[in-house]
PDB file of N, CA and C and ligand atoms in Angstrom:
ATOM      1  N   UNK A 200     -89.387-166.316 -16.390  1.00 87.00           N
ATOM      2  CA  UNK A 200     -88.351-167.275 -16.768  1.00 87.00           C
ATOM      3  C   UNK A 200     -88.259-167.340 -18.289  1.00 87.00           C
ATOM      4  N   UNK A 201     -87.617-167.071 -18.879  1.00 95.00           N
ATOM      5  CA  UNK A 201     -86.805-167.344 -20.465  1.00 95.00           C
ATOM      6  C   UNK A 201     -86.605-168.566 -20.705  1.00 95.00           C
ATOM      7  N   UNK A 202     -87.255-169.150 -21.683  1.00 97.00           N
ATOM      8  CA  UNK A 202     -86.628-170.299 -22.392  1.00 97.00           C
ATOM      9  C   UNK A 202     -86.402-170.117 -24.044  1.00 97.00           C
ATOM     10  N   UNK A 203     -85.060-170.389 -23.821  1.00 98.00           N
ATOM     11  CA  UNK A 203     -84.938-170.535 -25.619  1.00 98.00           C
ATOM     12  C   UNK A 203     -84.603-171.883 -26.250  1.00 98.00           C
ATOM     13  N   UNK A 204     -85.786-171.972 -27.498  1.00 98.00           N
ATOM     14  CA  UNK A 204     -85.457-173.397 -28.286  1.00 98.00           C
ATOM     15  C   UNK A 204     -84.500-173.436 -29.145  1.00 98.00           C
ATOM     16  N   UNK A 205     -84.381-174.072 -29.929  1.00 98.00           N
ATOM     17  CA  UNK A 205     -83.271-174.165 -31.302  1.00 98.00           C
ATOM     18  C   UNK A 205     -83.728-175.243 -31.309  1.00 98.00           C
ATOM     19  N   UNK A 206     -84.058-175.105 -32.928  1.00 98.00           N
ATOM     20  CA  UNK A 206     -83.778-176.332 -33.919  1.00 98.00           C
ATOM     21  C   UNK A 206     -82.753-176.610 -34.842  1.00 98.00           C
ATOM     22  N   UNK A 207     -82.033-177.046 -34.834  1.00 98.00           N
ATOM     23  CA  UNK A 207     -80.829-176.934 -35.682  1.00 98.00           C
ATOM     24  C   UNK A 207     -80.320-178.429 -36.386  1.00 98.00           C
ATOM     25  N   UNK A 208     -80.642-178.504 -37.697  1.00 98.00           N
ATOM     26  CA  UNK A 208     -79.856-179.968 -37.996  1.00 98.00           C
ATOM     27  C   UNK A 208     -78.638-179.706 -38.819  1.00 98.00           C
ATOM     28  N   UNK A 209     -77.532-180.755 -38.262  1.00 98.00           N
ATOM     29  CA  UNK A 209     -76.124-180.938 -38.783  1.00 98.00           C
ATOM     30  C   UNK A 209     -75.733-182.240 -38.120  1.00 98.00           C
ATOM     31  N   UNK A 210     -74.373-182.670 -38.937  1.00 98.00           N
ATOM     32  CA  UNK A 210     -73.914-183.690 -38.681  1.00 98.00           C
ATOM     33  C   UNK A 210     -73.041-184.198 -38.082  1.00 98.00           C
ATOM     34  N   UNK A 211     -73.023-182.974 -37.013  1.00 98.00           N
ATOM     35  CA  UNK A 211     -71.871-183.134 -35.632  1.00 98.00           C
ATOM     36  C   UNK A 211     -72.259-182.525 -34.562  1.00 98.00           C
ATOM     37  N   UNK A 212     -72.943-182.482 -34.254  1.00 98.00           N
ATOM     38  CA  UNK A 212     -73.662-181.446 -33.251  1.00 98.00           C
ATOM     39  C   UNK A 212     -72.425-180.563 -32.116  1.00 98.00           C
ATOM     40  N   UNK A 213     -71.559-181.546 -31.825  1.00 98.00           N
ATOM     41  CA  UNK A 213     -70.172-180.965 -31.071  1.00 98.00           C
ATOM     42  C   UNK A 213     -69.310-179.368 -31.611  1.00 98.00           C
ATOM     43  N   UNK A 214     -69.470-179.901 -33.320  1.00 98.00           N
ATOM     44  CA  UNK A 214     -69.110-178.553 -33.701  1.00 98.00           C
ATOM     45  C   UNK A 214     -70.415-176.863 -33.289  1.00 98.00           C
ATOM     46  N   UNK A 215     -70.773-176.996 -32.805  1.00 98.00           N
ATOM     47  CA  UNK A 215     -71.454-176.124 -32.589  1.00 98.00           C
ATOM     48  C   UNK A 215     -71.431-174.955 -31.180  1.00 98.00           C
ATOM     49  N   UNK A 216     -71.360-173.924 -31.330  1.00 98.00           N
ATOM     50  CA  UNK A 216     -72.018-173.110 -30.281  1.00 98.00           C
ATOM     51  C   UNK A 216     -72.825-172.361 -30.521  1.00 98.00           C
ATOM     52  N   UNK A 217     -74.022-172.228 -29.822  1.00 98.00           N
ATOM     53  CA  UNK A 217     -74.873-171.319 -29.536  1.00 98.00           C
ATOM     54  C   UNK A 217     -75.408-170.255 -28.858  1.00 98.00           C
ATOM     55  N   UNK A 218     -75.444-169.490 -29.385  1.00 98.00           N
ATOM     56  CA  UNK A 218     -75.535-168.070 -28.377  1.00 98.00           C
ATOM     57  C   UNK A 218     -77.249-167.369 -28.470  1.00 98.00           C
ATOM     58  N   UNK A 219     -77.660-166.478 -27.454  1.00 97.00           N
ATOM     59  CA  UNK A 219     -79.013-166.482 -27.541  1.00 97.00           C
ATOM     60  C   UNK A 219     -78.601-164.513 -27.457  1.00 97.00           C
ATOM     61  N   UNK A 220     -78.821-163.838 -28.457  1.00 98.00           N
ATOM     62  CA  UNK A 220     -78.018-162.205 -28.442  1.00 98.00           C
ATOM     63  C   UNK A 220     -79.261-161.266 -28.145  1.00 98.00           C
ATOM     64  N   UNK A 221     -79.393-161.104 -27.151  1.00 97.00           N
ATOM     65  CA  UNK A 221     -80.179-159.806 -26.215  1.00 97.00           C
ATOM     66  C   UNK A 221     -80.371-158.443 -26.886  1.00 97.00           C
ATOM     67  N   UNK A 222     -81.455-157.865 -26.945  1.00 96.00           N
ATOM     68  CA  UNK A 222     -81.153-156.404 -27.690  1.00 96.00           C
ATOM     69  C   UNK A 222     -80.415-155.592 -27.357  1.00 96.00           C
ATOM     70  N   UNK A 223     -79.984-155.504 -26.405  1.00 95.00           N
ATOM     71  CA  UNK A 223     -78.695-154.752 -25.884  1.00 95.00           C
ATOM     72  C   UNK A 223     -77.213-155.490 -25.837  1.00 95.00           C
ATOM     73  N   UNK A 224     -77.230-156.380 -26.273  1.00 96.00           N
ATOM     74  CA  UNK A 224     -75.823-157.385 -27.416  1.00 96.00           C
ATOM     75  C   UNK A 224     -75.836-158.300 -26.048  1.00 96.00           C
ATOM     76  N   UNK A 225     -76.029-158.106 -24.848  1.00 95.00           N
ATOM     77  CA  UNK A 225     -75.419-159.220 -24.097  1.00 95.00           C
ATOM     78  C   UNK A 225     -75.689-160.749 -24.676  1.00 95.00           C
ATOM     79  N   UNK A 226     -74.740-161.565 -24.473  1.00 97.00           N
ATOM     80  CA  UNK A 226     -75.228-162.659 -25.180  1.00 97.00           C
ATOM     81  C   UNK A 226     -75.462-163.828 -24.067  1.00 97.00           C
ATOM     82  N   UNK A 227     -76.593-164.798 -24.630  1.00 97.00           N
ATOM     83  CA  UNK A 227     -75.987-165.832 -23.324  1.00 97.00           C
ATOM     84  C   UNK A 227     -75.709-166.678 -24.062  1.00 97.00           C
ATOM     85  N   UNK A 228     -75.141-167.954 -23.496  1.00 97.00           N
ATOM     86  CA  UNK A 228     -74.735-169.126 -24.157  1.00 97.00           C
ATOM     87  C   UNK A 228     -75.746-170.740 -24.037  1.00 97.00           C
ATOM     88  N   UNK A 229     -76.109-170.751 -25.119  1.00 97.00           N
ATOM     89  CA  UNK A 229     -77.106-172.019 -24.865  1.00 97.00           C
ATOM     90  C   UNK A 229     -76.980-173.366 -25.185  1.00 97.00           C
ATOM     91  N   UNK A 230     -75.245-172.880 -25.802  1.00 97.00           N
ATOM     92  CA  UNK A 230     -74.422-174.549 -25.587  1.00 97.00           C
ATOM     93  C   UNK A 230     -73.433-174.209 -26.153  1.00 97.00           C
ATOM     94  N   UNK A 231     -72.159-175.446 -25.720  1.00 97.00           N
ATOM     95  CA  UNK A 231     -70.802-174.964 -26.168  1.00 97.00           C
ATOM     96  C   UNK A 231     -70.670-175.919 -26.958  1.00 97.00           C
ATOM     97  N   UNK A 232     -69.628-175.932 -27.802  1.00 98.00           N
ATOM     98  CA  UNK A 232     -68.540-176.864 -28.541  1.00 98.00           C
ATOM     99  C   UNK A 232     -68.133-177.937 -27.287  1.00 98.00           C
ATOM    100  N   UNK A 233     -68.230-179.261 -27.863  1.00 98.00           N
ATOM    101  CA  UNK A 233     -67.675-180.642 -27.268  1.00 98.00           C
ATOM    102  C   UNK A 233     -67.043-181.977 -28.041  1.00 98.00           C
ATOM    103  N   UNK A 234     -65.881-182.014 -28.171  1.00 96.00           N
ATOM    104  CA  UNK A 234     -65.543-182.686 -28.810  1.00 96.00           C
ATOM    105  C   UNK A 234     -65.967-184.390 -28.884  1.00 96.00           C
ATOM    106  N   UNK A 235     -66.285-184.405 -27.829  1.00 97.00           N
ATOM    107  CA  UNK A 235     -66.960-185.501 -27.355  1.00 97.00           C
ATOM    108  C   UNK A 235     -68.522-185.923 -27.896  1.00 97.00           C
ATOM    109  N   UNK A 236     -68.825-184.827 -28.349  1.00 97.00           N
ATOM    110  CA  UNK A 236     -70.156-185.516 -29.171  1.00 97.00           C
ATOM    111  C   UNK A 236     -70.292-185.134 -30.312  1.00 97.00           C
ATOM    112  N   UNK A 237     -70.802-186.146 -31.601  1.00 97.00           N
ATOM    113  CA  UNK A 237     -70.486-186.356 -32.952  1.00 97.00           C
ATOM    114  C   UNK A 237     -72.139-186.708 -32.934  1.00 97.00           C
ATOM    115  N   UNK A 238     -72.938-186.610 -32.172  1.00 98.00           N
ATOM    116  CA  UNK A 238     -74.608-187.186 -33.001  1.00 98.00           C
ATOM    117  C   UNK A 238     -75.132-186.113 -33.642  1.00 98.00           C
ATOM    118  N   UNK A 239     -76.084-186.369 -33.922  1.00 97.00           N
ATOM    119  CA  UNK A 239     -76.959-184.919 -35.508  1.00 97.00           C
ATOM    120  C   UNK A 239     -77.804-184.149 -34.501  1.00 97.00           C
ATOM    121  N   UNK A 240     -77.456-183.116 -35.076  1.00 98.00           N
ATOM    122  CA  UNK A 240     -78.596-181.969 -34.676  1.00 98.00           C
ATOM    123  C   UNK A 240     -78.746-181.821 -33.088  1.00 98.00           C
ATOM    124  N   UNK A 241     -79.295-180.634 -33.292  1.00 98.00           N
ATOM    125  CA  UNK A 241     -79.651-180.039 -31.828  1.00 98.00           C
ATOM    126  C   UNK A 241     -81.579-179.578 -31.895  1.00 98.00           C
ATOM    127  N   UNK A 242     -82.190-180.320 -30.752  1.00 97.00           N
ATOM    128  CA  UNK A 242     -83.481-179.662 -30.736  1.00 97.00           C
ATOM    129  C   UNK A 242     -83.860-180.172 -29.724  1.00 97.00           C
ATOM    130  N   UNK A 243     -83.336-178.714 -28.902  1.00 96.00           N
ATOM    131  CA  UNK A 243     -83.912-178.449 -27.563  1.00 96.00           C
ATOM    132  C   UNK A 243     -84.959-177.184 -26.734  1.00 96.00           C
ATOM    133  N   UNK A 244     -84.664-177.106 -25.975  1.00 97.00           N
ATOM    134  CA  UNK A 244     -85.437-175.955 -25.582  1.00 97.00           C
ATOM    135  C   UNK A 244     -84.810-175.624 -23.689  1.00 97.00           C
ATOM    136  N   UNK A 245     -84.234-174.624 -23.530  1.00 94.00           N
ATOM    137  CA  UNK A 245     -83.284-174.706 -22.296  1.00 94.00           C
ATOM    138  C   UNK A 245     -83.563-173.121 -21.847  1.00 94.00           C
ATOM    139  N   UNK A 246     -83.775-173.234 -20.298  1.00 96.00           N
ATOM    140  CA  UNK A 246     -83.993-172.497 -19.433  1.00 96.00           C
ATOM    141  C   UNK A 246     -82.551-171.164 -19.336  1.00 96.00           C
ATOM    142  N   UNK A 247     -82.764-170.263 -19.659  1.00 96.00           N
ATOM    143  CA  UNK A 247     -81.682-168.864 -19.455  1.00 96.00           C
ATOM    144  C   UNK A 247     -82.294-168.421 -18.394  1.00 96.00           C
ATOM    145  N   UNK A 248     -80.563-168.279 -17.744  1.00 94.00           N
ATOM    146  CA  UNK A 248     -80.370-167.128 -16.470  1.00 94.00           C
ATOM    147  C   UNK A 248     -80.136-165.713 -17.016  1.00 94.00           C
ATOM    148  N   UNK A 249     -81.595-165.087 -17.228  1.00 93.00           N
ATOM    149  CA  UNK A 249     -81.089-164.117 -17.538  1.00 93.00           C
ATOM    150  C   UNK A 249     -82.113-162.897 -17.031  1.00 93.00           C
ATOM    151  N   UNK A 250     -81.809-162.458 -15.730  1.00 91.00           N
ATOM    152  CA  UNK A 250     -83.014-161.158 -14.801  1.00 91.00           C
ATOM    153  C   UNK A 250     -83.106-159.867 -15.322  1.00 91.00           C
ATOM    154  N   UNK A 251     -83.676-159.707 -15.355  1.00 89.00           N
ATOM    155  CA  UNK A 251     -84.271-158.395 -15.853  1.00 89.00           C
ATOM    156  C   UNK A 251     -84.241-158.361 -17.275  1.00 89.00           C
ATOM    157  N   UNK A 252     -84.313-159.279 -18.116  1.00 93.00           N
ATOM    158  CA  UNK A 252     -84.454-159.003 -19.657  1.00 93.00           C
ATOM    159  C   UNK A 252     -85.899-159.219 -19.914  1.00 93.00           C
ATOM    160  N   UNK A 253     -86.729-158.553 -20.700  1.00 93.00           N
ATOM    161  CA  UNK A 253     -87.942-158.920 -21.283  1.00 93.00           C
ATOM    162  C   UNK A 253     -87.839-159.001 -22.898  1.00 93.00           C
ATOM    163  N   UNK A 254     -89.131-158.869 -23.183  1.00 94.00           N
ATOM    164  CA  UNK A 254     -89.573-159.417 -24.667  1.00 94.00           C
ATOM    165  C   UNK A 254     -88.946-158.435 -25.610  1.00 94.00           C
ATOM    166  N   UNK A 255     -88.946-157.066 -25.124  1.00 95.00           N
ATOM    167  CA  UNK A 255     -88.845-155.712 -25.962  1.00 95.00           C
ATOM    168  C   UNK A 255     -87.688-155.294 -27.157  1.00 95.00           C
ATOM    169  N   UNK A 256     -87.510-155.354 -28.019  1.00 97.00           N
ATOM    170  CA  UNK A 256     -86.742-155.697 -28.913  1.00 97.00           C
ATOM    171  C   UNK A 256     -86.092-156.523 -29.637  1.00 97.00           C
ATOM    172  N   UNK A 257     -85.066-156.699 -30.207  1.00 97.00           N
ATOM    173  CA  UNK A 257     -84.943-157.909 -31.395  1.00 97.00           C
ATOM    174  C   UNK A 257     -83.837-158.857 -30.669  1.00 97.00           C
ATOM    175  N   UNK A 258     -84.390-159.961 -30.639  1.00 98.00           N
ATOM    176  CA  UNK A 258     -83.579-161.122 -30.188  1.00 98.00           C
ATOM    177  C   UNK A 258     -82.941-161.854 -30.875  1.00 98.00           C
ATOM    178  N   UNK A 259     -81.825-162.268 -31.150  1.00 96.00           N
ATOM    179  CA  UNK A 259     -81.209-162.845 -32.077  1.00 96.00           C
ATOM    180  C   UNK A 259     -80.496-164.149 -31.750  1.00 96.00           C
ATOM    181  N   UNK A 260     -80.788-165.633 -32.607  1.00 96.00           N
ATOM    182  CA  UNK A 260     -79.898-166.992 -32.107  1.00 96.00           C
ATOM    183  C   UNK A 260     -78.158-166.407 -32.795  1.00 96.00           C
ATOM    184  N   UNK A 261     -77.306-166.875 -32.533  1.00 98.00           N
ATOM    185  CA  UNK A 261     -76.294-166.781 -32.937  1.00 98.00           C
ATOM    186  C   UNK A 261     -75.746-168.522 -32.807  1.00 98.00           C
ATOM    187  N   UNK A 262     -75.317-168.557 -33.976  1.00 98.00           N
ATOM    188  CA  UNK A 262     -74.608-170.556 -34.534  1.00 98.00           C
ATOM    189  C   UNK A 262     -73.385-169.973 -34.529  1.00 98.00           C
ATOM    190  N   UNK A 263     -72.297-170.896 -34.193  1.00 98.00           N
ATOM    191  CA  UNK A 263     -71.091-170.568 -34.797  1.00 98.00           C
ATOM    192  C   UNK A 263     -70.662-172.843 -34.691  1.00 98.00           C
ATOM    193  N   UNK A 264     -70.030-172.534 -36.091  1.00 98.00           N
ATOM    194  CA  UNK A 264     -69.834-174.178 -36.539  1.00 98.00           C
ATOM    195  C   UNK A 264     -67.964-173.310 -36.586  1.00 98.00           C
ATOM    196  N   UNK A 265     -67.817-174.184 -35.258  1.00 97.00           N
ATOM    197  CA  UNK A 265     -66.060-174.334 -34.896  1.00 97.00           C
ATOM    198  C   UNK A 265     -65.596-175.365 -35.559  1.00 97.00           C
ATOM    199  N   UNK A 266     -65.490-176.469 -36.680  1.00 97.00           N
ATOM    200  CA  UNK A 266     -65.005-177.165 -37.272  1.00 97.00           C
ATOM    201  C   UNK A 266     -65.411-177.140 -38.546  1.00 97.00           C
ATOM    202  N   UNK A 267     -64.365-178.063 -38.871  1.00 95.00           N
ATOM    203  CA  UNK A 267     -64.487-177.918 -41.066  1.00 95.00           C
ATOM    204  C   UNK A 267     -65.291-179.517 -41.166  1.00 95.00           C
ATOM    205  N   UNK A 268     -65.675-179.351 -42.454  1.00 94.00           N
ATOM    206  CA  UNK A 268     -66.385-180.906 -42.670  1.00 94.00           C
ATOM    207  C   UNK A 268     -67.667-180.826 -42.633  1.00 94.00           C
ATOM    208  N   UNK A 269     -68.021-181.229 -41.228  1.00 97.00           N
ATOM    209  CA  UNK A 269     -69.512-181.351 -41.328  1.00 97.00           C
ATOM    210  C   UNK A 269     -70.538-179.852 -40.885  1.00 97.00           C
ATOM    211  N   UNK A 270     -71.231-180.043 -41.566  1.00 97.00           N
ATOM    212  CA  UNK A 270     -72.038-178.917 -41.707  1.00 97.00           C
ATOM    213  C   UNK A 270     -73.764-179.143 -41.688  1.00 97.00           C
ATOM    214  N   UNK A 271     -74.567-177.606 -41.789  1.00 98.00           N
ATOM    215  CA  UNK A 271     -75.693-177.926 -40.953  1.00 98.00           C
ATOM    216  C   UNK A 271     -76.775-176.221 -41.183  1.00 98.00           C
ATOM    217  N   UNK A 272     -77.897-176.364 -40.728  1.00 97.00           N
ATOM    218  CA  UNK A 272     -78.500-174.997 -40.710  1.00 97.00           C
ATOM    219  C   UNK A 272     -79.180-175.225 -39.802  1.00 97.00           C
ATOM    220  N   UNK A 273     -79.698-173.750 -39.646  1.00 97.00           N
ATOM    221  CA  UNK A 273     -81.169-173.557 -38.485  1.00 97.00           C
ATOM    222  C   UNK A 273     -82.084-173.684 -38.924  1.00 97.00           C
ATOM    223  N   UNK A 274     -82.850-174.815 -38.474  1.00 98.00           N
ATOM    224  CA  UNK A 274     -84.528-174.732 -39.042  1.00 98.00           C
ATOM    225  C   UNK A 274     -85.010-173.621 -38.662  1.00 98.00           C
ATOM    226  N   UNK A 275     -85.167-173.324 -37.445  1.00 98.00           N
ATOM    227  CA  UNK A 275     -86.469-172.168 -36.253  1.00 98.00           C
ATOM    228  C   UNK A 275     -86.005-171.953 -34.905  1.00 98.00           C
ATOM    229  N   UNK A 276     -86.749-171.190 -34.255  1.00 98.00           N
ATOM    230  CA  UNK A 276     -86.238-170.574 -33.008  1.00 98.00           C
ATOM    231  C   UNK A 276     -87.234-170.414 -32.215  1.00 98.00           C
ATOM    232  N   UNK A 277     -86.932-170.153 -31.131  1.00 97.00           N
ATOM    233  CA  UNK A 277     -88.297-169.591 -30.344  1.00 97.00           C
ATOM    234  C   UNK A 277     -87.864-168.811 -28.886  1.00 97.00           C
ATOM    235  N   UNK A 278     -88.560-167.949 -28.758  1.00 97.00           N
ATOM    236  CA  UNK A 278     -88.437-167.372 -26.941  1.00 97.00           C
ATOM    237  C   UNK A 278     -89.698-167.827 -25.821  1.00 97.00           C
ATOM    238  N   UNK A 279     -89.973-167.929 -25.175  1.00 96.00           N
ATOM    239  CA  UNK A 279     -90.732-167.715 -24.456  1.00 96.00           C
ATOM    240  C   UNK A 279     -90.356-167.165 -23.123  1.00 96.00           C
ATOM    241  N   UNK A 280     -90.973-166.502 -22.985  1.00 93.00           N
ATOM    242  CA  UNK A 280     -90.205-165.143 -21.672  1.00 93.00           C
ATOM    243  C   UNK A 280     -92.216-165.334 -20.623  1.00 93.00           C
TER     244      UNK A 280
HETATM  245 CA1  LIG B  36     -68.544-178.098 -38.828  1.00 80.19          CA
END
Protein backbone atom coordinates (compact mmCIF):
# COMPACT_ATOMS: atom_id res chain seq x y z
CA UNK A 1 0.00 0.00 0.00
CA UNK A 2 1.45 3.61 -0.97
CA UNK A 3 1.02 6.44 1.10
CA UNK A 4 2.01 9.83 0.15
CA UNK A 5 2.48 12.86 2.62
CA UNK A 6 2.77 16.55 1.73
CA UNK A 7 3.58 19.26 3.68
CA UNK A 8 2.73 22.26 2.13
CA UNK A 9 2.06 25.81 3.71
CA UNK A 10 -0.04 28.59 1.89
CA UNK A 11 -2.80 30.73 2.39
CA UNK A 12 -5.60 29.11 0.56
CA UNK A 13 -5.22 25.71 0.53
CA UNK A 14 -8.30 25.47 -2.23
CA UNK A 15 -5.94 26.96 -4.69
CA UNK A 16 -4.06 23.96 -4.88
CA UNK A 17 -3.61 20.62 -6.72
CA UNK A 18 -1.54 17.93 -6.10
CA UNK A 19 -0.19 15.33 -8.03
CA UNK A 20 2.06 12.37 -6.84
CA UNK A 21 4.35 11.70 -10.63
CA UNK A 22 5.41 7.93 -10.94
CA UNK A 23 8.69 7.15 -12.75
CA UNK A 24 7.04 6.21 -15.65
CA UNK A 25 5.02 9.87 -15.67
CA UNK A 26 1.71 8.29 -14.63
CA UNK A 27 0.47 10.69 -12.24
CA UNK A 28 -1.97 10.27 -9.42
CA UNK A 29 -3.89 12.91 -7.85
CA UNK A 30 -3.64 13.58 -4.11
CA UNK A 31 -6.02 16.48 -4.08
CA UNK A 32 -7.90 18.82 -6.24
CA UNK A 33 -8.66 22.53 -6.37
CA UNK A 34 -11.95 23.58 -4.20
CA UNK A 35 -13.25 26.65 -4.14
CA UNK A 36 -14.87 26.06 -1.13
CA UNK A 37 -11.94 25.96 1.07
CA UNK A 38 -9.79 29.08 1.95
CA UNK A 39 -7.89 27.53 5.37
CA UNK A 40 -3.77 27.38 5.34
CA UNK A 41 -1.83 24.70 4.29
CA UNK A 42 -2.03 21.18 3.56
CA UNK A 43 -0.38 18.37 5.89
CA UNK A 44 -1.52 15.20 5.26
CA UNK A 45 -0.61 11.89 4.45
CA UNK A 46 -3.25 9.84 2.04
CA UNK A 47 -3.51 6.35 0.88
CA UNK A 48 -2.86 5.90 -3.36
CA UNK A 49 -4.58 3.47 -5.55
CA UNK A 50 -1.90 2.67 -7.25
CA UNK A 51 -1.00 -1.62 -8.13
CA UNK A 52 1.84 -2.59 -9.29
CA UNK A 53 4.04 0.52 -8.68
CA UNK A 54 7.08 0.09 -6.35
CA UNK A 55 9.88 2.14 -4.84
CA UNK A 56 12.26 1.89 -8.03
CA UNK A 57 12.98 5.15 -9.45
CA UNK A 58 12.38 8.86 -9.03
CA UNK A 59 9.15 9.95 -7.62
CA UNK A 60 8.11 13.26 -7.95
CA UNK A 61 5.20 15.68 -5.81
CA UNK A 62 3.82 17.93 -8.41
CA UNK A 63 1.90 21.58 -6.79
CA UNK A 64 0.09 23.45 -9.17
CA UNK A 65 -1.41 26.93 -7.37
CA UNK A 66 -4.65 27.51 -9.84
CA UNK A 67 -5.23 31.05 -8.47
CA UNK A 68 -3.50 34.54 -8.23
CA UNK A 69 -3.00 36.16 -4.73
CA UNK A 70 -2.34 33.85 -2.29
CA UNK A 71 0.60 31.90 -2.35
CA UNK A 72 2.69 29.17 -0.59
CA UNK A 73 5.66 26.40 -0.82
CA UNK A 74 6.50 22.81 -0.08
CA UNK A 75 8.11 22.16 3.08
CA UNK A 76 8.78 18.00 2.50
CA UNK A 77 7.42 14.92 1.14
CA UNK A 78 7.40 11.48 1.80
CA UNK A 79 6.48 7.84 0.23
CA UNK A 80 6.00 4.99 2.02
CA UNK A 81 5.29 1.99 -0.25
CA1 LIG B 1 -2.75 30.98 -5.36
Amino acid sequence: MLQAGVDITHTCRGDLVVDLVAPDGSAYRLKSASSSDSADGVDTTCTVNAPGETADGTWKPRVQDTAAQDTGRTNGWRLTF
